Short mmCIF file of C-alpha atoms in Angstrom, two decimals:
data_model
loop_
_atom_site.label_atom_id
_atom_site.label_comp_id
_atom_site.label_asym_id
_atom_site.label_seq_id
_atom_site.Cartn_x
_atom_site.Cartn_y
_atom_site.Cartn_z
CA MET A 1 -12.63 232.36 -77.33
CA ILE A 2 -12.34 229.84 -74.44
CA SER A 3 -8.47 229.97 -75.08
CA SER A 4 -7.75 233.65 -74.72
CA LEU A 5 -10.01 233.26 -71.66
CA VAL A 6 -7.89 230.68 -70.35
CA GLN A 7 -4.61 232.85 -71.34
CA PHE A 8 -6.30 235.59 -69.25
CA VAL A 9 -6.96 233.90 -66.31
CA PHE A 10 -3.20 231.75 -66.53
CA VAL A 11 -1.49 235.57 -66.65
CA VAL A 12 -3.93 236.95 -63.78
CA PHE A 13 -2.86 233.76 -61.80
CA ALA A 14 0.83 234.27 -62.35
CA LEU A 15 0.82 237.86 -61.54
CA VAL A 16 -0.93 237.28 -58.25
CA LEU A 17 0.73 234.31 -57.31
CA GLY A 18 3.95 235.74 -58.27
CA ALA A 19 3.38 239.09 -55.94
CA ALA A 20 2.09 236.82 -53.20
CA LEU A 21 5.28 234.77 -53.25
CA GLU A 22 7.24 238.00 -53.26
CA GLU A 23 5.55 239.55 -50.17
CA LEU A 24 5.73 236.11 -48.23
CA LEU A 25 8.94 234.56 -49.15
CA PRO A 26 12.01 235.40 -46.88
CA GLU A 27 14.83 238.25 -47.67
CA VAL A 28 18.54 237.41 -47.07
CA LEU A 29 20.18 240.64 -46.12
CA GLY A 30 17.84 242.79 -48.15
CA VAL A 31 17.66 240.56 -51.29
CA GLY A 32 14.43 239.07 -51.95
CA VAL A 33 13.15 236.41 -54.17
CA PRO A 34 12.75 237.81 -57.63
CA VAL A 35 9.39 235.81 -58.61
CA LEU A 36 7.81 238.50 -60.65
CA MET A 37 11.04 239.17 -62.55
CA ALA A 38 11.57 235.47 -63.43
CA THR A 39 7.75 235.00 -64.53
CA ALA A 40 8.01 238.15 -66.63
CA VAL A 41 11.01 236.15 -68.32
CA PHE A 42 8.93 233.22 -68.31
CA MET A 43 5.94 235.05 -69.99
CA ALA A 44 8.34 236.86 -72.76
CA LEU A 45 9.73 233.42 -73.92
CA HIS A 46 6.37 231.32 -73.79
CA ARG A 47 3.88 233.49 -74.81
CA SER A 48 3.27 235.97 -77.70
CA GLU A 49 5.49 239.32 -78.23
CA ALA A 50 2.39 241.29 -77.23
CA LEU A 51 1.54 239.35 -74.31
CA GLY A 52 4.86 238.85 -73.01
CA LEU A 53 5.86 242.48 -73.10
CA SER A 54 2.54 243.35 -71.55
CA PHE A 55 2.71 241.22 -68.69
CA ALA A 56 6.42 242.62 -68.18
CA VAL A 57 5.12 245.90 -67.82
CA LEU A 58 2.37 244.77 -65.33
CA ALA A 59 4.76 242.77 -63.15
CA GLY A 60 7.32 245.60 -63.16
CA ALA A 61 4.44 247.83 -62.03
CA VAL A 62 3.30 245.34 -59.26
CA GLU A 63 6.85 245.18 -58.20
CA ASP A 64 7.32 248.85 -57.92
CA THR A 65 4.17 248.88 -55.75
CA LEU A 66 4.83 246.08 -53.36
CA SER A 67 8.45 247.55 -53.10
CA ALA A 68 7.45 251.16 -52.42
CA LEU A 69 9.81 252.03 -55.52
CA PRO A 70 9.50 255.01 -57.57
CA PRO A 71 6.92 254.90 -60.68
CA MET A 72 8.87 252.99 -63.54
CA THR A 73 11.65 251.76 -61.66
CA SER A 74 10.96 248.05 -62.16
CA VAL A 75 8.89 248.64 -65.22
CA SER A 76 11.74 249.73 -67.31
CA TYR A 77 14.07 247.07 -66.36
CA PHE A 78 11.60 244.29 -66.72
CA LEU A 79 10.54 245.41 -70.13
CA ALA A 80 14.17 245.54 -71.23
CA LEU A 81 14.84 242.12 -69.67
CA ALA A 82 11.64 240.70 -71.56
CA LEU A 83 13.08 242.34 -74.76
CA LEU A 84 16.52 240.92 -74.37
CA ALA A 85 14.84 237.34 -73.29
CA ARG A 86 13.21 237.43 -76.65
CA ALA A 87 16.17 238.10 -78.31
CA LEU A 88 18.37 235.56 -76.53
CA GLY A 89 15.61 232.90 -76.26
CA ARG A 90 17.12 232.09 -72.70
CA SER A 91 15.71 232.33 -69.27
CA ARG A 92 17.80 230.65 -66.60
CA GLY A 93 21.02 231.75 -67.95
CA LEU A 94 19.81 235.04 -68.23
CA MET A 95 18.48 235.36 -64.70
CA VAL A 96 22.00 234.61 -63.08
CA LEU A 97 23.33 238.03 -64.67
CA ALA A 98 19.59 239.74 -64.50
CA TYR A 99 19.03 239.64 -60.95
CA PRO A 100 22.47 240.94 -59.80
CA LEU A 101 22.19 243.86 -62.23
CA TYR A 102 18.70 244.60 -61.20
CA GLN A 103 20.33 245.21 -57.65
CA ILE A 104 22.78 247.47 -59.34
CA TRP A 105 20.00 249.22 -61.04
CA LEU A 106 18.16 249.75 -57.77
CA ALA A 107 21.37 251.26 -56.06
CA VAL A 108 22.15 253.52 -58.82
CA TRP A 109 18.25 254.85 -58.55
CA LEU A 110 17.81 254.59 -54.86
CA PRO A 111 21.49 255.31 -52.91
CA GLY A 112 19.53 254.72 -49.77
CA ILE A 113 18.62 251.46 -50.31
CA GLY A 114 19.48 248.72 -47.30
CA GLY A 115 22.19 246.61 -47.19
CA GLY A 116 25.55 246.49 -48.84
CA VAL A 117 25.50 246.88 -52.82
CA PHE A 118 28.35 244.12 -52.87
CA ALA A 119 26.68 241.68 -50.80
CA ARG A 120 23.36 241.80 -52.31
CA VAL A 121 25.08 241.30 -55.67
CA LEU A 122 26.69 238.27 -54.43
CA LEU A 123 23.86 236.95 -52.97
CA SER A 124 21.27 237.83 -55.69
CA CYS A 125 23.40 235.21 -58.32
CA PRO A 126 22.18 231.89 -56.67
CA ILE A 127 18.87 233.37 -55.96
CA GLY A 128 18.15 234.44 -59.30
CA PHE A 129 18.93 231.21 -61.00
CA ALA A 130 17.17 229.12 -58.37
CA THR A 131 14.17 231.05 -58.79
CA ALA A 132 14.31 231.17 -62.27
CA CYS A 133 14.59 227.08 -62.42
CA ALA A 134 11.53 226.92 -59.93
CA VAL A 135 9.33 229.69 -61.43
CA ASP A 136 10.19 227.94 -65.06
CA LEU A 137 9.27 224.47 -63.71
CA ALA A 138 6.01 225.75 -61.84
CA LEU A 139 4.47 227.52 -64.54
CA THR A 140 5.39 225.17 -67.29
CA TRP A 141 3.14 222.72 -65.03
CA PHE A 142 0.53 225.00 -64.56
CA SER A 143 0.38 225.98 -68.20
CA ARG A 144 0.17 222.37 -69.13
CA LYS A 145 -2.81 221.68 -66.28
CA ALA A 146 -4.51 224.83 -67.44
CA ALA A 147 -3.99 223.77 -71.22
CA ALA A 148 -3.18 227.51 -71.81
CA ASP A 149 -1.52 226.60 -75.21
CA GLU A 150 -4.43 224.59 -76.59
CA ARG A 151 -5.90 226.13 -79.80
CA ARG A 152 -9.56 225.34 -80.53
#
């Protein structure tokens, strides 16, 4: 029971902190920092399948809400990304390609999106990788401090 409560608090903490960071961190030429996407990949890899996929849906819904995107735009991408991450078992290398593909995904579904698509794709490669590294390190540290993986 205590382990489930710790898991729940950790997931809510990661979701709220990721949403806050996405809003507060600056954008470069319309390219933001994909904290929620990197967190969804982390949860897909380091938590159970049900929790990881549920978190991907929640993170996608929060991303859609924060960015004023049409419903299910980010949810569908985050869910597919979480499934791919579970199949491949990698997060940092996946984010090098996942975030640029997300920029293309947004350009396809939202043709009036601000900024040039090519500049966004080029900028999103290093931003996605750096974010994945930072999120992976931070959530691993928080997970250990919270003892989220302990079984009682």
